[in-house]
PDB file of C-alpha atoms in Angstrom:
ATOM      1  CA  ASP A   4     -97.217  -7.458  -4.248  1.00  0.00           C
ATOM      2  CA  THR A   5     -95.593 -10.711  -3.210  1.00  0.00           C
ATOM      3  CA  GLY A   6     -97.639 -13.104  -1.174  1.00  0.00           C
ATOM      4  CA  VAL A   7     -96.830 -14.932   2.028  1.00  0.00           C
ATOM      5  CA  SER A   8     -93.769 -17.147   1.643  1.00  0.00           C
ATOM      6  CA  GLN A   9     -92.693 -20.112   3.744  1.00  0.00           C
ATOM      7  CA  ASP A  10     -89.450 -22.004   3.938  1.00  0.00           C
ATOM      8  CA  PRO A  11     -88.809 -24.868   3.595  1.00  0.00           C
ATOM      9  CA  ARG A  12     -91.709 -26.258   1.603  1.00  0.00           C
ATOM     10  CA  HIS A  13     -90.956 -29.789   2.746  1.00  0.00           C
ATOM     11  CA  LYS A  14     -89.082 -31.158   5.729  1.00  0.00           C
ATOM     12  CA  ILE A  15     -88.416 -34.774   6.611  1.00  0.00           C
ATOM     13  CA  THR A  16     -86.909 -35.364  10.013  1.00  0.00           C
ATOM     14  CA  LYS A  17     -86.344 -38.200  12.417  1.00  0.00           C
ATOM     15  CA  ARG A  18     -88.269 -38.446  15.637  1.00  0.00           C
ATOM     16  CA  GLY A  19     -86.566 -36.520  18.414  1.00  0.00           C
ATOM     17  CA  GLN A  20     -84.925 -33.942  16.158  1.00  0.00           C
ATOM     18  CA  ASN A  21     -85.648 -30.213  16.290  1.00  0.00           C
ATOM     19  CA  VAL A  22     -87.014 -28.356  13.278  1.00  0.00           C
ATOM     20  CA  THR A  23     -87.537 -24.678  12.503  1.00  0.00           C
ATOM     21  CA  PHE A  24     -89.799 -23.149   9.883  1.00  0.00           C
ATOM     22  CA  ARG A  25     -89.786 -19.610   8.584  1.00  0.00           C
ATOM     23  CA  CYS A  26     -92.647 -17.413   7.389  1.00  0.00           C
ATOM     24  CA  ASP A  27     -92.374 -14.090   5.569  1.00  0.00           C
ATOM     25  CA  PRO A  28     -95.723 -12.281   5.567  1.00  0.00           C
ATOM     26  CA  ILE A  29     -97.021  -9.847   2.989  1.00  0.00           C
ATOM     27  CA  SER A  30     -95.081  -6.639   3.494  1.00  0.00           C
ATOM     28  CA  GLU A  31     -96.809  -4.148   5.776  1.00  0.00           C
ATOM     29  CA  HIS A  32     -99.112  -6.812   7.205  1.00  0.00           C
ATOM     30  CA  ASN A  33     -98.771  -6.422  10.925  1.00  0.00           C
ATOM     31  CA  ARG A  34    -100.599  -9.582  11.942  1.00  0.00           C
ATOM     32  CA  LEU A  35     -99.193 -13.055  11.454  1.00  0.00           C
ATOM     33  CA  TYR A  36    -100.783 -16.408  12.217  1.00  0.00           C
ATOM     34  CA  TRP A  37     -99.626 -20.022  12.352  1.00  0.00           C
ATOM     35  CA  TYR A  38    -101.986 -22.910  11.653  1.00  0.00           C
ATOM     36  CA  ARG A  39    -101.548 -26.663  11.381  1.00  0.00           C
ATOM     37  CA  GLN A  40    -103.455 -28.876   8.976  1.00  0.00           C
ATOM     38  CA  THR A  41    -103.634 -32.651   9.086  1.00  0.00           C
ATOM     39  CA  LEU A  42    -105.116 -34.955   6.478  1.00  0.00           C
ATOM     40  CA  GLY A  43    -108.872 -34.599   6.104  1.00  0.00           C
ATOM     41  CA  GLN A  44    -109.094 -31.644   8.452  1.00  0.00           C
ATOM     42  CA  GLY A  45    -109.252 -27.912   8.072  1.00  0.00           C
ATOM     43  CA  PRO A  46    -106.422 -25.716   9.317  1.00  0.00           C
ATOM     44  CA  GLU A  47    -106.273 -25.397  13.123  1.00  0.00           C
ATOM     45  CA  PHE A  48    -105.066 -22.239  14.803  1.00  0.00           C
ATOM     46  CA  LEU A  49    -101.767 -22.420  16.678  1.00  0.00           C
ATOM     47  CA  THR A  50    -100.699 -18.877  17.505  1.00  0.00           C
ATOM     48  CA  TYR A  51    -100.924 -15.249  16.434  1.00  0.00           C
ATOM     49  CA  PHE A  52     -98.685 -12.176  16.471  1.00  0.00           C
ATOM     50  CA  GLN A  53     -99.491  -8.523  16.225  1.00  0.00           C
ATOM     51  CA  ASN A  54     -96.206  -6.916  15.240  1.00  0.00           C
ATOM     52  CA  GLU A  55     -93.661  -8.634  17.496  1.00  0.00           C
ATOM     53  CA  ALA A  56     -96.082  -9.446  20.297  1.00  0.00           C
ATOM     54  CA  GLN A  57     -97.444 -12.985  20.555  1.00  0.00           C
ATOM     55  CA  LEU A  58    -101.041 -12.342  21.610  1.00  0.00           C
ATOM     56  CA  GLU A  59    -102.696 -15.742  21.574  1.00  0.00           C
ATOM     57  CA  LYS A  60    -101.629 -19.370  21.734  1.00  0.00           C
ATOM     58  CA  SER A  61    -103.789 -22.437  21.224  1.00  0.00           C
ATOM     59  CA  ARG A  62    -103.704 -25.310  23.662  1.00  0.00           C
ATOM     60  CA  LEU A  63    -102.499 -27.308  20.641  1.00  0.00           C
ATOM     61  CA  LEU A  64     -99.201 -25.480  21.042  1.00  0.00           C
ATOM     62  CA  SER A  65     -97.452 -27.735  23.530  1.00  0.00           C
ATOM     63  CA  ASP A  66     -94.291 -26.688  25.336  1.00  0.00           C
ATOM     64  CA  ARG A  67     -92.263 -28.310  22.563  1.00  0.00           C
ATOM     65  CA  PHE A  68     -93.490 -25.601  20.187  1.00  0.00           C
ATOM     66  CA  SER A  69     -92.215 -22.054  20.203  1.00  0.00           C
ATOM     67  CA  ALA A  70     -92.842 -19.194  17.822  1.00  0.00           C
ATOM     68  CA  GLU A  71     -91.145 -15.858  17.498  1.00  0.00           C
ATOM     69  CA  ARG A  72     -91.471 -12.716  15.447  1.00  0.00           C
ATOM     70  CA  PRO A  73     -88.489 -10.726  16.709  1.00  0.00           C
ATOM     71  CA  LYS A  74     -88.732  -7.577  14.604  1.00  0.00           C
ATOM     72  CA  GLY A  75     -92.362  -7.724  13.660  1.00  0.00           C
ATOM     73  CA  SER A  76     -91.549  -8.947  10.167  1.00  0.00           C
ATOM     74  CA  PHE A  77     -90.757 -12.636   9.535  1.00  0.00           C
ATOM     75  CA  SER A  78     -91.646 -15.328  12.019  1.00  0.00           C
ATOM     76  CA  THR A  79     -90.180 -18.687  12.979  1.00  0.00           C
ATOM     77  CA  LEU A  80     -91.897 -21.739  14.383  1.00  0.00           C
ATOM     78  CA  GLU A  81     -89.683 -24.263  16.145  1.00  0.00           C
ATOM     79  CA  ILE A  82     -90.665 -27.764  17.191  1.00  0.00           C
ATOM     80  CA  GLN A  83     -88.343 -29.469  19.633  1.00  0.00           C
ATOM     81  CA  ARG A  84     -88.056 -33.227  20.089  1.00  0.00           C
ATOM     82  CA  THR A  85     -90.383 -33.939  17.174  1.00  0.00           C
ATOM     83  CA  GLU A  86     -92.913 -36.754  17.417  1.00  0.00           C
ATOM     84  CA  GLN A  87     -94.675 -38.643  14.649  1.00  0.00           C
ATOM     85  CA  GLY A  88     -97.900 -36.875  15.603  1.00  0.00           C
ATOM     86  CA  ASP A  89     -96.294 -33.584  14.598  1.00  0.00           C
ATOM     87  CA  SER A  90     -96.421 -34.653  10.942  1.00  0.00           C
ATOM     88  CA  ALA A  91     -98.693 -32.116   9.275  1.00  0.00           C
ATOM     89  CA  MET A  92     -98.800 -29.106   6.980  1.00  0.00           C
ATOM     90  CA  TYR A  93     -97.804 -25.944   8.849  1.00  0.00           C
ATOM     91  CA  LEU A  94     -99.442 -22.873   7.375  1.00  0.00           C
ATOM     92  CA  CYS A  95     -98.640 -19.241   7.936  1.00  0.00           C
ATOM     93  CA  ALA A  96    -101.038 -16.388   7.207  1.00  0.00           C
ATOM     94  CA  SER A  97    -100.953 -12.618   7.512  1.00  0.00           C
ATOM     95  CA  SER A  98    -103.480  -9.805   7.582  1.00  0.00           C
ATOM     96  CA  SER A  99    -103.347  -6.027   7.316  1.00  0.00           C
ATOM     97  CA  ARG A 100    -104.337  -3.303   9.774  1.00  0.00           C
ATOM     98  CA  THR A 101    -107.247  -2.146   7.665  1.00  0.00           C
ATOM     99  CA  ARG A 102    -108.695  -5.550   6.751  1.00  0.00           C
ATOM    100  CA  ASN A 103    -107.408  -7.651   9.595  1.00  0.00           C
ATOM    101  CA  TYR A 104    -110.253 -10.137   9.350  1.00  0.00           C
ATOM    102  CA  GLU A 105    -109.083 -11.432   5.947  1.00  0.00           C
ATOM    103  CA  GLN A 106    -106.088 -13.693   6.279  1.00  0.00           C
ATOM    104  CA  TYR A 107    -103.834 -14.569   3.367  1.00  0.00           C
ATOM    105  CA  PHE A 108    -102.025 -17.869   3.510  1.00  0.00           C
ATOM    106  CA  GLY A 109     -98.638 -19.054   2.382  1.00  0.00           C
ATOM    107  CA  PRO A 110     -98.008 -22.365   0.592  1.00  0.00           C
ATOM    108  CA  GLY A 111     -97.213 -24.178   3.818  1.00  0.00           C
ATOM    109  CA  THR A 112     -94.389 -26.365   5.071  1.00  0.00           C
ATOM    110  CA  ARG A 113     -95.106 -30.076   5.010  1.00  0.00           C
ATOM    111  CA  LEU A 114     -93.404 -31.826   7.911  1.00  0.00           C
ATOM    112  CA  THR A 115     -92.895 -35.572   7.933  1.00  0.00           C
ATOM    113  CA  VAL A 116     -91.509 -37.130  11.103  1.00  0.00           C
ATOM    114  CA  THR A 117     -90.150 -40.649  10.592  1.00  0.00           C
TER     115      THR A 117
ATOM    116  CA  ASP B  12    -116.052 -29.760  19.465  1.00  0.00           C
ATOM    117  CA  GLN B  13    -116.455 -28.882  15.783  1.00  0.00           C
ATOM    118  CA  GLN B  14    -117.826 -25.345  15.762  1.00  0.00           C
ATOM    119  CA  VAL B  15    -117.812 -25.096  11.972  1.00  0.00           C
ATOM    120  CA  LYS B  16    -119.127 -28.041  10.004  1.00  0.00           C
ATOM    121  CA  GLN B  17    -119.085 -28.942   6.358  1.00  0.00           C
ATOM    122  CA  ASN B  18    -121.143 -32.103   6.207  1.00  0.00           C
ATOM    123  CA  SER B  19    -120.544 -32.903   2.544  1.00  0.00           C
ATOM    124  CA  PRO B  20    -116.995 -34.160   2.047  1.00  0.00           C
ATOM    125  CA  SER B  21    -117.363 -34.091  -1.722  1.00  0.00           C
ATOM    126  CA  LEU B  22    -119.503 -32.684  -4.509  1.00  0.00           C
ATOM    127  CA  SER B  23    -119.491 -33.313  -8.244  1.00  0.00           C
ATOM    128  CA  VAL B  24    -121.038 -30.795 -10.636  1.00  0.00           C
ATOM    129  CA  GLN B  25    -121.160 -30.544 -14.388  1.00  0.00           C
ATOM    130  CA  GLU B  26    -119.381 -27.650 -16.070  1.00  0.00           C
ATOM    131  CA  GLY B  27    -121.699 -24.685 -16.543  1.00  0.00           C
ATOM    132  CA  ARG B  28    -124.042 -25.696 -13.745  1.00  0.00           C
ATOM    133  CA  ILE B  29    -124.338 -24.193 -10.282  1.00  0.00           C
ATOM    134  CA  SER B  30    -122.198 -25.499  -7.423  1.00  0.00           C
ATOM    135  CA  ILE B  31    -123.619 -25.043  -3.932  1.00  0.00           C
ATOM    136  CA  LEU B  32    -121.352 -25.673  -0.963  1.00  0.00           C
ATOM    137  CA  ASN B  33    -122.831 -25.621   2.508  1.00  0.00           C
ATOM    138  CA  CYS B  34    -121.508 -24.783   5.948  1.00  0.00           C
ATOM    139  CA  ASP B  35    -123.087 -24.807   9.414  1.00  0.00           C
ATOM    140  CA  TYR B  36    -121.783 -23.278  12.607  1.00  0.00           C
ATOM    141  CA  THR B  37    -122.706 -23.686  16.235  1.00  0.00           C
ATOM    142  CA  ASN B  38    -121.212 -20.608  17.916  1.00  0.00           C
ATOM    143  CA  SER B  39    -123.634 -17.694  17.577  1.00  0.00           C
ATOM    144  CA  MET B  40    -120.855 -15.274  18.539  1.00  0.00           C
ATOM    145  CA  PHE B  41    -119.178 -15.714  15.151  1.00  0.00           C
ATOM    146  CA  ASP B  42    -119.748 -12.539  13.182  1.00  0.00           C
ATOM    147  CA  TYR B  43    -117.552 -12.897  10.109  1.00  0.00           C
ATOM    148  CA  PHE B  44    -117.390 -15.759   7.658  1.00  0.00           C
ATOM    149  CA  LEU B  45    -114.974 -16.581   4.871  1.00  0.00           C
ATOM    150  CA  TRP B  46    -114.586 -19.116   2.100  1.00  0.00           C
ATOM    151  CA  TYR B  47    -111.187 -20.376   1.007  1.00  0.00           C
ATOM    152  CA  LYS B  48    -110.224 -22.562  -1.930  1.00  0.00           C
ATOM    153  CA  LYS B  49    -107.315 -24.945  -1.695  1.00  0.00           C
ATOM    154  CA  TYR B  50    -105.437 -26.765  -4.434  1.00  0.00           C
ATOM    155  CA  PRO B  51    -103.143 -29.693  -3.562  1.00  0.00           C
ATOM    156  CA  ALA B  52     -99.725 -28.659  -2.241  1.00  0.00           C
ATOM    157  CA  GLU B  53    -100.792 -25.020  -1.925  1.00  0.00           C
ATOM    158  CA  GLY B  54    -102.052 -22.890   0.922  1.00  0.00           C
ATOM    159  CA  PRO B  55    -105.717 -21.836   1.103  1.00  0.00           C
ATOM    160  CA  THR B  56    -106.648 -18.937  -1.170  1.00  0.00           C
ATOM    161  CA  PHE B  57    -109.163 -16.371   0.075  1.00  0.00           C
ATOM    162  CA  LEU B  58    -112.297 -16.304  -2.092  1.00  0.00           C
ATOM    163  CA  ILE B  59    -115.079 -14.288  -0.547  1.00  0.00           C
ATOM    164  CA  SER B  60    -116.339 -13.214   2.849  1.00  0.00           C
ATOM    165  CA  ILE B  61    -119.454 -11.927   4.560  1.00  0.00           C
ATOM    166  CA  SER B  62    -120.177 -10.007   7.713  1.00  0.00           C
ATOM    167  CA  SER B  63    -123.027 -11.065   9.959  1.00  0.00           C
ATOM    168  CA  ILE B  64    -124.780  -7.762   9.276  1.00  0.00           C
ATOM    169  CA  LYS B  65    -125.386  -8.902   5.708  1.00  0.00           C
ATOM    170  CA  ASP B  66    -127.206 -11.870   4.272  1.00  0.00           C
ATOM    171  CA  LYS B  67    -125.587 -11.914   0.846  1.00  0.00           C
ATOM    172  CA  ASN B  68    -122.304 -10.947  -0.754  1.00  0.00           C
ATOM    173  CA  GLU B  69    -121.486 -11.359  -4.414  1.00  0.00           C
ATOM    174  CA  ASP B  70    -118.197 -11.280  -6.293  1.00  0.00           C
ATOM    175  CA  GLY B  71    -118.311 -12.310  -9.916  1.00  0.00           C
ATOM    176  CA  ARG B  72    -119.270 -15.961 -10.178  1.00  0.00           C
ATOM    177  CA  PHE B  73    -119.179 -16.396  -6.392  1.00  0.00           C
ATOM    178  CA  THR B  74    -122.015 -15.544  -4.022  1.00  0.00           C
ATOM    179  CA  VAL B  75    -122.143 -16.265  -0.313  1.00  0.00           C
ATOM    180  CA  PHE B  76    -125.460 -16.420   1.530  1.00  0.00           C
ATOM    181  CA  LEU B  77    -125.775 -16.192   5.300  1.00  0.00           C
ATOM    182  CA  ASN B  78    -128.779 -17.346   7.327  1.00  0.00           C
ATOM    183  CA  LYS B  79    -128.045 -16.329  10.897  1.00  0.00           C
ATOM    184  CA  SER B  80    -131.173 -17.820  12.402  1.00  0.00           C
ATOM    185  CA  ALA B  81    -130.237 -21.208  10.974  1.00  0.00           C
ATOM    186  CA  LYS B  82    -126.505 -20.676  11.588  1.00  0.00           C
ATOM    187  CA  HIS B  83    -125.933 -21.665   7.993  1.00  0.00           C
ATOM    188  CA  LEU B  84    -124.031 -20.243   5.083  1.00  0.00           C
ATOM    189  CA  SER B  85    -123.568 -21.373   1.531  1.00  0.00           C
ATOM    190  CA  LEU B  86    -121.284 -20.604  -1.369  1.00  0.00           C
ATOM    191  CA  HIS B  87    -122.762 -20.557  -4.851  1.00  0.00           C
ATOM    192  CA  ILE B  88    -120.541 -20.780  -7.911  1.00  0.00           C
ATOM    193  CA  VAL B  89    -122.245 -19.956 -11.199  1.00  0.00           C
ATOM    194  CA  PRO B  90    -121.327 -21.097 -13.765  1.00  0.00           C
ATOM    195  CA  SER B  91    -118.970 -23.786 -12.510  1.00  0.00           C
ATOM    196  CA  GLN B  92    -115.713 -24.222 -14.416  1.00  0.00           C
ATOM    197  CA  PRO B  93    -113.186 -27.073 -14.410  1.00  0.00           C
ATOM    198  CA  GLY B  94    -110.640 -24.762 -12.755  1.00  0.00           C
ATOM    199  CA  ASP B  95    -112.971 -24.513  -9.753  1.00  0.00           C
ATOM    200  CA  SER B  96    -112.146 -28.123  -8.862  1.00  0.00           C
ATOM    201  CA  ALA B  97    -110.507 -27.850  -5.447  1.00  0.00           C
ATOM    202  CA  VAL B  98    -111.224 -28.252  -1.750  1.00  0.00           C
ATOM    203  CA  TYR B  99    -113.347 -25.447  -0.325  1.00  0.00           C
ATOM    204  CA  PHE B 100    -113.114 -24.477   3.322  1.00  0.00           C
ATOM    205  CA  CYS B 101    -115.600 -22.442   5.271  1.00  0.00           C
ATOM    206  CA  ALA B 102    -114.130 -20.393   8.128  1.00  0.00           C
ATOM    207  CA  ALA B 103    -115.562 -18.233  10.892  1.00  0.00           C
ATOM    208  CA  SER B 104    -114.165 -15.481  13.064  1.00  0.00           C
ATOM    209  CA  PHE B 105    -115.004 -12.818  15.634  1.00  0.00           C
ATOM    210  CA  ILE B 106    -114.433  -9.206  14.600  1.00  0.00           C
ATOM    211  CA  ASN B 107    -116.772  -7.305  16.883  1.00  0.00           C
ATOM    212  CA  THR B 108    -113.995  -6.975  19.413  1.00  0.00           C
ATOM    213  CA  GLY B 109    -112.208  -4.708  16.951  1.00  0.00           C
ATOM    214  CA  THR B 110    -109.109  -6.887  16.790  1.00  0.00           C
ATOM    215  CA  ALA B 111    -108.006  -9.631  14.498  1.00  0.00           C
ATOM    216  CA  SER B 112    -108.927 -13.086  15.542  1.00  0.00           C
ATOM    217  CA  LYS B 113    -108.117 -16.654  14.677  1.00  0.00           C
ATOM    218  CA  LEU B 114    -110.122 -18.432  12.030  1.00  0.00           C
ATOM    219  CA  THR B 115    -112.056 -21.583  12.863  1.00  0.00           C
ATOM    220  CA  PHE B 116    -112.276 -23.822   9.814  1.00  0.00           C
ATOM    221  CA  GLY B 117    -114.592 -26.568   8.691  1.00  0.00           C
ATOM    222  CA  THR B 118    -113.232 -29.846   7.364  1.00  0.00           C
ATOM    223  CA  GLY B 119    -113.672 -28.886   3.729  1.00  0.00           C
ATOM    224  CA  THR B 120    -115.693 -30.009   0.724  1.00  0.00           C
ATOM    225  CA  ARG B 121    -113.932 -31.355  -2.343  1.00  0.00           C
ATOM    226  CA  LEU B 122    -115.582 -29.963  -5.468  1.00  0.00           C
ATOM    227  CA  GLN B 123    -115.083 -31.667  -8.777  1.00  0.00           C
ATOM    228  CA  VAL B 124    -116.353 -29.935 -11.890  1.00  0.00           C
ATOM    229  CA  THR B 125    -116.752 -32.388 -14.728  1.00  0.00           C
ATOM    230  CA  LEU B 126    -116.836 -31.686 -18.446  1.00  0.00           C
TER     231      LEU B 126
END
């Protein structure tokens, strides 16, 4: 049983560039979540998918952010025109149908915007 | 508006002793609570959870206590081991709607278990 995987683990980009992160959930988990964590804070919810449907988005998810889960398996999170304030750890989590209240997290993608 | 609060940023405990990590919440609609452990450069790892219909849940060395009237929960680790040194996050959710829901996290407590 492989866990949640995320790629890349680290990304350094210049301000104004676009970046895309990928998340592969635990197989057969139908729910997938994106969170963002900054230094000294707990993870903050960004958005959530059930299968391929994006069911909830946080107000933290500005129009520069977009997430997709086209076939209900892996998901991508894209940030357009990155800003220094986007520097954070981006975490993905998944949960199963039967225990959907327990979310299992990936290792995260650390984004640094210079 | 911090709905889940962990007021102790750090805690140091001697190996073999009990570690008690505390968490308070303000939203009485939360009905499911979880504790996660996080090592540097890794994602949070699920530890233990409790539903609001219970006041205690135990799993090995870890026990979570819930006091709904006080809107307070705590995680007890007995006995504490050096490998328990990590940041611990309390999280809360709503499950009474029957669907999965986002987690609301506290800011974490860094536990250091000393020899």
